[in-house]
Amino acid sequence: MNPTLRNVLLIVGTVILVGATLSLVNLDKTPTLDMGTFVSHVQEGKVKEVEVRGSKLNVTLTDGSKATVDKESNDSLSELLRNYGVDAQKAREIRTTIKDSSGAGYWLGVILPTLIPFLLIFGLMFFFFRQVQGQNNRAMSFGQSTARETQKDTKDKITFSDVAGVKEAKQELEEVVEFLKSPEKFSKLGAKIPKGVLLMGSPGTGKTLLARAVAGEADVPFLHMSGSEFVEMFVGVGASRVRDLFTKAKKSAPCIVFIDEIDAVGRQRGAGLGGSHDEREQTLNQILVEMDGFEPNLGVIVIAATNRPDVLDPALLRPGRFDRRVVLDPPDINDREEILNIHAKNKPLAQDVQIRRLAERTPGFSGADLANLMNEAAILAARRNKSEVDMTELVESIEKVMLGPERRSHLMNEEERKITAYHESGHALVAHLQPHTDPVQKVSIISRGRAAGYTLKLPTEDRHMRNRTEYIEDIAVMLGGYAAEKTFFGEVTTGASNDMQQATKLAKNMVTQWGMSDALGPRIYGEREDMIFLGREIHENRDYSESRAELIDTEVDTLIQNGLKTALKIVSEQKEAMDRIANHLVEKETIERDEFAAVVGLPSANPKNKV
């Protein structure tokens, strides 16, 4: 329960209890008679019974009604009546009983109403002091590790069979699991258990998922926490938590310790603003000592994950600490097919669904992207009240993951629709009529994300390297929309701004980073440095002269201008094809690959792009 809600309920309950007690005390309250009236009733024979309780008389009249009378505590009832001149015979006719005033009723009626407010005040003071004491106890426990231990029998248990692709990574970790289960198999050959395994890969490639699979496969305790959980606002907390974590691990050995996003505390030392007293650096120092210090951690394997291995401290990566570095690459087409099959297990798919075709249309997707794709398709099918997920939802989900959701409410007037149609036709036609570009899969003028329209071209096979000619053609494709607007409307719109940005970035990388300029030669220009506290690659060290800077600008301009000339030439020479594509887009808004080939009426310049 929320602590604030619990406190409120406690206070409200206390108030209700006090009110109920006070109401019980005054529940039997009867009218009070003055002494003169009481004496008159006695003389008139209206008093049937009198109960003497200390200084109070509980009177019962002959008509059945009751009343109370206050008297002096030192006078008895007989003396009182005698002093008021009441006839003795009248007094003897009254049935009189005397009760001790020291009973529970006295405490309940006299002392308790006075005592309750003090009890309430002391109770609230005790409660608040206890709360403060609890805060102090938690403050003193800041140095304890917050690692969670994964139970062996969990409902959402994940094993290596639930992780597709990354075969080499699974093999490395399977050896770790086997080492923990059967250490004698390795020790008899003189092999020592690895102390640390570092999982490296782009976001979404399955590092955390693979660590959860290790927890599912290994029949040993599995402690896991994030790198950000070590450092708090208090000095020394991070190092203390590291010590406590490894103390727990030693008691549970053999076991596995998983630290996710270790770059939060494992960055290179000496680069922080706090100098040698930086709390993060102290935490890193303690991790280094615990992993390979004077006290060996026998049976404790540390698995860490990061997508920034370039910023980690060299001492953390040396042998003896992280002995193995496992790289998780983005999945290729076969891996993507396996991943899609895993995420499709609990989803009813229609007969027309082709997982292989989906894998072909998702180059560059990570495992997380593919999982999101299948989930978005299921959500879309449920929104349309379907009982199965068919190929239409899956294809739409690919575009949603890549570009964002459709914005059909973003209405354009007829002039804007026409400009967008010719703009996208320019991209598509330039890509279609160059010998090294990827095939056009889809052209649309339906707004997605921040784009008014889009041209989707995807490779027919996975590639890891590209050459200068391919990049030059890509620049021409990027400027195809600019060329179309310039040719058919005489001026350009703001719709080409992102295209120019991407073309400029690509041309600059070709010249300064990839050595694809004959004039500048095979050299890198501009040494980029990571400013840890100010963001990534925010600073670039200019290690070249002003004359070289002018030459870089000239080369970048040349690449862009050559790409624009190519795009203008294709668009100008194929105006009829441009009109056919643009008119078709205005009418139907979207053109798929086969339909595009039929509308354009020209064979693709790339023999690999034949439909």
XYZ file of C-alpha atoms in Angstrom:
611
model
C 0.000 0.000 0.000
C 1.105 3.562 -0.671
C 2.687 4.946 2.562
C 0.814 8.264 2.223
C -2.528 6.490 1.844
C -1.698 4.254 4.796
C -0.952 7.287 7.004
C -4.191 9.001 6.019
C -6.222 5.865 6.754
C -4.515 5.495 10.147
C -5.333 9.080 11.176
C -8.945 8.805 9.978
C -9.346 5.518 11.872
C -7.987 7.075 15.056
C -10.411 9.997 14.838
C -13.345 7.632 14.287
C -12.284 5.502 17.286
C -12.033 8.549 19.557
C -15.412 9.808 18.432
C -17.016 6.430 19.023
C -15.513 6.228 22.539
C -16.760 9.696 23.481
C -20.185 8.900 22.131
C -20.314 5.768 24.309
C -19.365 7.758 27.374
C -22.278 10.152 26.890
C -24.703 7.533 25.575
C -26.732 7.172 28.842
C -26.799 10.854 29.749
C -30.013 11.745 31.609
C -31.484 15.139 32.609
C -30.076 16.797 35.745
C -32.324 18.119 38.526
C -31.399 20.860 40.944
C -31.514 20.050 44.655
C -34.712 22.077 45.312
C -36.666 20.224 42.642
C -35.396 16.881 43.947
C -36.527 17.716 47.509
C -39.947 18.803 46.235
C -40.369 15.484 44.388
C -39.475 13.609 47.597
C -42.010 15.529 49.663
C -44.692 14.929 47.035
C -43.929 11.177 46.945
C -42.846 11.231 43.289
C -39.460 9.596 43.952
C -39.481 5.817 43.725
C -35.764 4.917 43.975
C -32.453 6.655 44.560
C -29.010 5.225 43.701
C -26.160 6.941 45.483
C -22.912 6.926 43.496
C -20.378 9.214 45.162
C -21.500 12.826 44.698
C -24.160 11.864 42.140
C -27.720 10.643 42.780
C -29.396 8.579 40.092
C -33.109 9.173 40.680
C -35.992 7.045 39.371
C -39.406 8.749 39.575
C -42.738 6.994 40.039
C -43.652 7.648 36.396
C -40.566 5.693 35.282
C -38.479 8.656 34.187
C -34.912 9.066 35.398
C -32.757 11.991 36.384
C -29.521 12.808 38.131
C -28.829 15.100 41.043
C -25.457 16.466 42.100
C -24.761 16.736 45.814
C -21.847 17.443 48.073
C -19.612 14.404 48.346
C -19.352 14.636 52.189
C -23.119 14.610 52.904
C -25.115 11.412 53.030
C -28.587 11.204 51.517
C -30.327 11.040 54.927
C -28.442 14.072 56.207
C -29.246 15.926 53.034
C -32.981 15.279 53.304
C -32.934 16.085 57.016
C -31.245 19.406 56.377
C -33.912 20.284 53.820
C -36.683 19.404 56.368
C -38.008 16.369 54.564
C -40.298 14.182 56.656
C -38.465 11.045 57.879
C -41.394 8.863 56.870
C -41.203 10.173 53.300
C -37.471 9.449 53.256
C -37.983 5.878 54.487
C -40.499 5.179 51.693
C -37.762 5.750 49.088
C -35.745 2.634 48.137
C -32.119 3.636 48.456
C -29.020 1.797 47.129
C -25.406 2.824 47.488
C -22.738 1.845 44.942
C -18.975 2.307 44.990
C -17.806 5.122 42.735
C -14.385 3.530 42.072
C -15.621 1.028 39.443
C -15.164 0.928 35.693
C -17.962 3.367 35.179
C -16.076 5.996 37.127
C -12.992 5.552 34.945
C -15.088 5.497 31.819
C -17.163 8.469 32.732
C -14.675 10.732 34.470
C -11.062 9.900 33.756
C -11.289 8.506 30.201
C -12.687 11.662 28.510
C -9.787 13.609 29.998
C -7.213 10.966 29.158
C -8.199 10.312 25.514
C -6.815 13.584 24.036
C -3.457 12.949 25.698
C -3.408 9.368 24.424
C -4.208 10.615 20.916
C -1.397 13.190 20.994
C 1.155 10.688 22.303
C -0.009 8.106 19.729
C 0.496 10.509 16.825
C 3.901 11.558 18.168
C 4.954 7.917 18.440
C 3.762 7.247 14.887
C 5.673 10.161 13.368
C 8.818 9.362 15.346
C 8.604 5.795 14.065
C 8.298 7.088 10.486
C 11.391 9.231 10.931
C 13.240 6.289 12.427
C 12.274 4.196 9.389
C 13.696 6.859 7.105
C 16.933 6.813 9.082
C 17.114 3.030 8.798
C 16.627 3.261 5.042
C 19.287 5.940 4.863
C 21.697 3.632 6.649
C 20.817 0.814 4.212
C 21.713 2.839 1.095
C 24.989 0.987 0.888
C 23.302 -2.383 0.517
C 23.015 -3.942 -2.918
C 19.665 -3.697 -4.691
C 20.317 -6.747 -6.875
C 17.327 -8.996 -7.533
C 17.675 -12.736 -7.592
C 15.898 -14.643 -10.323
C 13.973 -17.633 -9.056
C 14.483 -20.982 -10.740
C 10.804 -21.741 -11.290
C 9.215 -18.686 -12.877
C 6.252 -18.563 -15.241
C 8.016 -16.343 -17.782
C 11.194 -18.414 -17.861
C 13.301 -17.813 -20.980
C 15.834 -20.286 -22.378
C 18.222 -20.327 -25.318
C 15.474 -21.841 -27.485
C 13.584 -18.546 -27.124
C 16.519 -16.565 -28.555
C 16.911 -16.745 -32.342
C 20.029 -15.814 -34.277
C 23.245 -14.787 -32.434
C 24.507 -18.369 -32.704
C 28.087 -17.570 -31.705
C 26.930 -15.567 -28.688
C 24.719 -18.418 -27.516
C 27.602 -20.849 -27.932
C 29.863 -18.704 -25.736
C 27.232 -18.450 -23.033
C 26.299 -22.130 -23.263
C 29.891 -22.890 -22.314
C 29.543 -20.627 -19.282
C 26.381 -22.438 -18.211
C 28.038 -25.812 -18.740
C 31.068 -24.642 -16.770
C 28.825 -23.909 -13.810
C 26.969 -27.202 -14.092
C 29.981 -29.459 -14.760
C 33.182 -27.683 -13.685
C 35.155 -30.935 -13.490
C 34.833 -31.387 -17.263
C 36.970 -28.282 -17.779
C 39.122 -28.344 -14.648
C 40.654 -31.732 -15.495
C 42.082 -30.105 -18.632
C 43.424 -27.163 -16.668
C 40.744 -24.711 -17.829
C 39.645 -22.008 -15.416
C 36.175 -20.615 -15.221
C 35.877 -17.234 -17.009
C 35.434 -14.313 -14.630
C 33.476 -12.018 -16.893
C 31.568 -11.963 -20.172
C 30.818 -8.645 -21.879
C 27.850 -8.570 -24.270
C 28.311 -5.851 -26.896
C 25.832 -4.870 -29.565
C 23.504 -2.211 -30.901
C 20.307 -1.420 -28.980
C 17.655 -4.065 -29.528
C 19.969 -6.899 -30.591
C 19.017 -9.025 -27.569
C 21.683 -8.498 -24.896
C 19.293 -8.424 -21.943
C 17.172 -11.191 -23.480
C 20.257 -13.370 -23.804
C 21.145 -12.712 -20.161
C 17.629 -13.788 -19.144
C 18.140 -16.945 -21.208
C 21.326 -17.655 -19.236
C 19.269 -17.317 -16.044
C 16.770 -19.804 -17.450
C 19.413 -22.316 -18.528
C 21.723 -22.140 -15.496
C 20.516 -24.007 -12.438
C 22.342 -21.534 -10.183
C 21.436 -18.249 -8.457
C 21.248 -15.309 -10.859
C 21.696 -11.794 -9.425
C 20.890 -8.913 -11.763
C 20.899 -5.129 -11.506
C 21.458 -2.093 -13.708
C 24.626 -0.046 -13.778
C 22.650 3.068 -12.841
C 21.564 1.447 -9.548
C 25.062 1.618 -8.079
C 25.459 5.378 -7.872
C 23.314 7.505 -5.535
C 23.565 11.069 -4.252
C 25.618 10.033 -1.224
C 29.379 9.633 -1.483
C 30.598 6.060 -1.227
C 27.201 4.426 -1.814
C 28.189 2.981 -5.207
C 31.371 1.324 -3.925
C 29.501 0.015 -0.894
C 26.817 -1.533 -3.083
C 29.458 -3.202 -5.227
C 31.037 -4.755 -2.134
C 27.674 -5.916 -0.864
C 26.745 -7.364 -4.285
C 29.890 -9.481 -4.482
C 29.529 -10.522 -0.827
C 26.078 -11.909 -1.638
C 27.427 -13.546 -4.779
C 30.253 -15.267 -2.871
C 27.753 -16.710 -0.398
C 25.648 -18.062 -3.287
C 28.566 -19.321 -5.413
C 28.517 -20.786 -7.938
C 26.296 -18.035 -9.342
C 25.959 -15.466 -12.111
C 25.910 -11.685 -11.645
C 24.383 -9.678 -14.512
C 25.006 -5.913 -14.770
C 22.933 -4.261 -17.483
C 24.146 -1.027 -19.127
C 27.525 -1.195 -17.405
C 28.692 1.905 -19.278
C 26.720 3.918 -16.683
C 29.571 3.277 -14.213
C 32.279 1.772 -16.427
C 33.307 4.785 -18.496
C 36.950 5.741 -18.778
C 38.374 7.276 -15.634
C 39.946 10.697 -15.626
C 37.387 12.196 -17.995
C 34.853 13.278 -15.381
C 34.312 16.746 -14.014
C 34.786 15.499 -10.447
C 38.384 14.352 -10.898
C 39.641 11.465 -8.775
C 36.827 11.994 -6.251
C 34.084 11.379 -8.777
C 31.553 8.984 -7.245
C 31.217 7.026 -10.504
C 34.967 6.474 -10.703
C 35.060 5.217 -7.111
C 32.335 2.723 -8.009
C 34.306 1.574 -11.055
C 37.447 1.165 -8.956
C 35.564 -1.096 -6.562
C 34.245 -3.207 -9.464
C 37.795 -3.626 -10.765
C 39.048 -4.754 -7.369
C 36.172 -7.172 -6.816
C 36.526 -8.788 -10.248
C 40.284 -9.355 -10.063
C 41.739 -8.331 -6.721
C 43.584 -10.114 -3.963
C 40.506 -12.113 -2.990
C 39.457 -14.362 -5.861
C 35.715 -14.708 -6.506
C 35.632 -18.428 -7.133
C 32.459 -19.553 -8.892
C 31.153 -16.017 -9.506
C 30.728 -15.104 -13.190
C 29.933 -11.517 -14.105
C 27.946 -10.907 -17.301
C 27.632 -7.294 -18.410
C 25.853 -5.656 -21.333
C 26.537 -2.395 -23.138
C 25.966 -0.747 -26.504
C 28.909 1.648 -25.952
C 32.031 -0.534 -25.589
C 34.137 2.321 -26.967
C 33.707 4.397 -23.797
C 34.536 1.633 -21.291
C 37.679 1.887 -19.190
C 40.578 -0.239 -20.556
C 41.180 -1.741 -17.109
C 37.666 -3.172 -17.202
C 38.272 -4.898 -20.529
C 41.603 -6.537 -19.793
C 41.894 -10.331 -19.397
C 41.191 -11.408 -15.852
C 38.118 -9.238 -15.643
C 36.028 -9.524 -18.771
C 37.760 -12.485 -20.386
C 35.212 -12.814 -23.163
C 33.703 -10.174 -25.359
C 30.614 -11.383 -27.194
C 29.441 -9.241 -30.096
C 25.768 -9.347 -31.045
C 25.363 -8.277 -34.677
C 22.080 -7.143 -36.225
C 20.241 -10.202 -37.560
C 20.653 -11.239 -41.186
C 17.753 -12.481 -43.295
C 17.840 -16.018 -41.888
C 18.064 -14.755 -38.317
C 15.190 -12.358 -38.939
C 13.063 -15.230 -40.189
C 13.807 -17.235 -37.028
C 13.051 -14.251 -34.782
C 9.755 -13.589 -36.543
C 8.773 -17.254 -36.148
C 9.436 -17.048 -32.406
C 7.324 -13.912 -31.954
C 4.570 -15.409 -34.117
C 4.099 -18.464 -31.877
C 1.223 -17.090 -29.811
C -0.412 -15.145 -32.654
C -2.995 -16.655 -35.040
C -1.605 -15.971 -38.515
C -3.617 -16.171 -41.725
C -2.759 -18.612 -44.486
C -1.360 -15.849 -46.714
C 1.365 -14.854 -44.248
C 4.880 -15.485 -45.593
C 7.470 -15.069 -42.851
C 10.329 -15.248 -45.352
C 8.899 -12.349 -47.325
C 8.655 -10.306 -44.131
C 12.297 -11.099 -43.382
C 13.241 -9.864 -46.848
C 11.419 -6.570 -46.301
C 13.037 -5.825 -42.930
C 16.788 -5.351 -43.532
C 18.440 -3.455 -40.706
C 15.707 -4.375 -38.209
C 16.913 -5.458 -34.783
C 15.305 -8.209 -32.725
C 13.384 -5.599 -30.739
C 12.116 -4.017 -33.970
C 10.867 -7.390 -35.201
C 9.113 -8.075 -31.899
C 7.494 -4.656 -32.123
C 6.478 -5.368 -35.720
C 4.565 -8.541 -34.765
C 2.954 -6.830 -31.800
C 1.832 -3.836 -33.867
C 0.355 -6.199 -36.469
C -1.640 -8.026 -33.769
C -2.891 -4.704 -32.370
C -3.897 -3.555 -35.855
C -5.788 -6.801 -36.523
C -7.611 -6.507 -33.187
C -8.533 -2.899 -34.006
C -10.115 -4.147 -37.249
C -12.035 -6.891 -35.385
C -10.215 -9.713 -37.173
C -9.687 -13.193 -35.770
C -6.335 -13.642 -37.550
C -3.328 -11.518 -38.413
C -2.893 -11.435 -42.175
C -0.170 -10.131 -44.482
C -1.798 -6.719 -44.853
C -1.373 -5.872 -41.160
C 2.182 -7.186 -41.112
C 3.268 -5.105 -44.127
C 1.631 -1.999 -42.667
C 3.392 -2.640 -39.362
C 6.775 -2.712 -41.127
C 6.171 0.794 -42.417
C 4.831 1.921 -39.054
C 7.992 0.742 -37.265
C 10.222 2.338 -39.913
C 8.436 5.635 -40.542
C 5.735 6.036 -37.909
C 1.930 5.694 -38.075
C -0.156 6.927 -40.967
C -1.515 10.447 -40.566
C -4.583 10.406 -42.800
C -5.998 13.322 -40.829
C -3.086 15.403 -42.180
C -5.008 16.618 -45.199
C -3.258 18.340 -48.093
C -4.873 20.519 -50.710
C -4.790 19.490 -54.360
C -1.690 21.570 -55.118
C 0.261 20.022 -52.231
C -0.870 16.512 -53.209
C 0.365 17.112 -56.748
C 3.741 18.469 -55.611
C 4.180 15.546 -53.202
C 3.254 13.055 -55.938
C 5.870 14.446 -58.345
C 8.412 14.679 -55.512
C 8.049 10.989 -54.622
C 7.906 10.045 -58.308
C 11.298 11.704 -58.726
C 12.825 9.599 -55.947
C 11.316 6.404 -57.330
C 12.194 6.958 -60.988
C 15.823 7.960 -60.285
C 16.207 4.848 -58.127
C 14.589 2.692 -60.827
C 16.857 3.914 -63.649
C 20.281 3.591 -61.991
C 22.338 0.388 -62.193
C 23.319 -0.030 -58.545
C 20.303 1.091 -56.509
C 17.931 -1.084 -54.512
C 14.507 -1.900 -55.990
C 11.567 0.366 -55.200
C 9.168 -1.534 -52.958
C 6.530 1.123 -52.376
C 5.719 4.750 -53.185
C 3.098 6.653 -51.201
C 1.841 10.182 -50.641
C 0.120 9.248 -47.367
C 1.779 11.148 -44.561
C 3.736 9.064 -42.038
C 5.562 10.568 -39.088
C 6.888 13.954 -40.188
C 7.074 13.077 -43.895
C 4.353 14.140 -46.322
C 5.115 11.075 -48.454
C 7.762 8.396 -48.785
C 9.537 6.130 -51.256
C 10.532 2.774 -49.817
C 13.423 0.926 -51.468
C 14.887 -2.163 -49.885
C 17.898 -4.339 -50.801
C 17.363 -7.813 -52.178
C 20.132 -9.247 -49.995
C 22.059 -8.374 -46.824
C 25.174 -6.317 -47.447
C 27.870 -5.229 -45.035
C 30.013 -3.123 -47.389
C 29.162 -0.563 -50.054
C 31.324 1.181 -52.665
C 31.661 4.758 -53.885
C 29.503 4.283 -56.995
C 26.575 3.044 -54.942
C 26.795 6.037 -52.614
C 26.966 8.468 -55.536
C 23.773 6.935 -56.930
C 22.171 7.188 -53.493
C 22.863 10.937 -53.472
C 21.139 11.219 -56.852
C 18.117 9.306 -55.487
C 17.976 11.590 -52.425
C 17.889 14.629 -54.701
C 15.364 13.093 -57.106
C 12.467 14.853 -55.357
C 14.319 18.192 -55.505
C 14.977 17.673 -59.216
C 11.316 16.797 -59.871
C 10.032 19.929 -58.132
C 12.578 22.080 -60.000
C 11.690 20.534 -63.385
C 7.881 20.457 -63.180
C 7.131 23.477 -60.966
C 10.101 25.771 -61.565
C 10.895 26.102 -57.849
C 11.383 23.899 -54.809
C 9.455 23.606 -51.545
C 10.413 22.878 -47.965
C 9.577 19.219 -48.585
C 13.108 18.659 -49.921
C 14.866 19.903 -46.762
C 15.380 16.470 -45.201
C 16.580 15.052 -48.527
C 19.262 17.757 -48.766
C 20.285 17.149 -45.173
C 20.761 13.420 -45.764
C 22.606 13.994 -49.046
C 24.974 16.507 -47.429
C 25.688 14.164 -44.524
C 26.406 11.238 -46.859
C 28.684 13.313 -49.111
C 30.618 14.655 -46.113
C 31.139 11.159 -44.720
C 32.362 9.964 -48.110
C 34.984 12.727 -48.180
C 36.070 12.950 -44.537
C 35.469 9.478 -43.072
C 35.612 6.891 -45.864
C 38.413 8.179 -48.094
C 36.221 8.253 -51.212
C 37.704 11.457 -52.619
C 40.540 11.304 -55.153
C 41.602 14.864 -54.348
C 41.906 14.289 -50.586
C 43.142 10.723 -50.625
C 42.835 7.954 -48.010
C 42.735 10.003 -44.843
C 40.259 10.711 -42.043
C 39.511 14.397 -41.502
C 38.221 15.529 -38.126
C 38.941 13.550 -34.964
C 35.731 13.109 -33.044
C 35.830 13.022 -29.266
C 33.095 11.892 -26.899
C 32.282 14.477 -24.272
C 30.951 12.168 -21.585
C 29.050 14.781 -19.603
C 27.910 16.916 -22.516
C 26.606 14.361 -25.005
C 27.902 12.113 -27.738
C 30.219 13.429 -30.465
C 29.440 16.994 -29.578
C 33.032 18.036 -30.147
C 35.117 17.497 -33.270
C 38.818 18.188 -33.182
C 39.703 19.924 -36.443
C 43.030 18.338 -37.312
C 43.390 19.900 -40.765
C 44.249 23.307 -42.205
C 41.978 25.957 -43.676
C 43.102 25.081 -47.193
C 42.070 21.472 -46.571
C 38.715 22.680 -45.190
C 38.095 24.570 -48.429
C 39.020 21.472 -50.431
C 36.609 19.362 -48.331
C 33.808 21.838 -49.035
C 34.647 21.744 -52.737
C 34.583 17.929 -52.855
C 31.295 17.751 -50.935
C 29.745 20.319 -53.270
C 31.004 18.388 -56.292
C 29.427 15.132 -55.119
C 26.109 16.829 -54.428
C 26.078 18.755 -57.707
C 26.931 15.623 -59.710
C 24.106 13.776 -57.985
C 21.702 16.608 -58.747
C 22.774 16.661 -62.424
C 22.098 12.934 -62.674
C 18.677 13.336 -61.080
C 17.767 16.299 -63.309
C 18.812 14.409 -66.416
C 16.697 11.346 -65.600
C 13.645 13.403 -64.620
C 13.898 15.666 -67.676
C 14.320 12.789 -70.122
C 11.473 10.726 -68.651
C 8.733 13.321 -68.183
C 6.037 11.012 -69.561
C 6.954 8.304 -67.046
C 6.987 10.933 -64.291
C 3.477 12.071 -65.297
C 2.183 8.477 -65.260
C 3.618 7.769 -61.794
C 2.467 11.101 -60.305
C -1.082 10.826 -61.722
C -1.350 7.281 -60.436
C -0.221 8.430 -56.980
C -2.754 11.272 -56.917
C -5.493 8.794 -57.804
C -4.552 5.823 -55.571
C -2.104 7.413 -53.069
C 0.023 4.235 -52.850
C 1.871 2.095 -55.422
C 3.415 -1.280 -54.602
C 6.470 -2.775 -56.352
C 4.721 -4.799 -59.077
C 2.260 -2.019 -59.831
C 5.084 0.541 -59.959
C 6.964 -1.495 -62.580
C 3.815 -1.659 -64.709
C 3.063 2.070 -64.398
C 6.596 3.295 -65.099
C 6.776 1.189 -68.282
C 10.588 1.152 -68.274
C 12.897 -1.730 -67.343
C 15.054 -1.327 -64.260
C 18.674 -0.384 -64.910
C 19.795 -2.807 -62.204
C 19.543 -6.429 -63.443
C 19.091 -7.627 -59.852
C 15.911 -5.554 -59.531
C 13.908 -7.432 -62.132
C 10.406 -8.167 -60.859
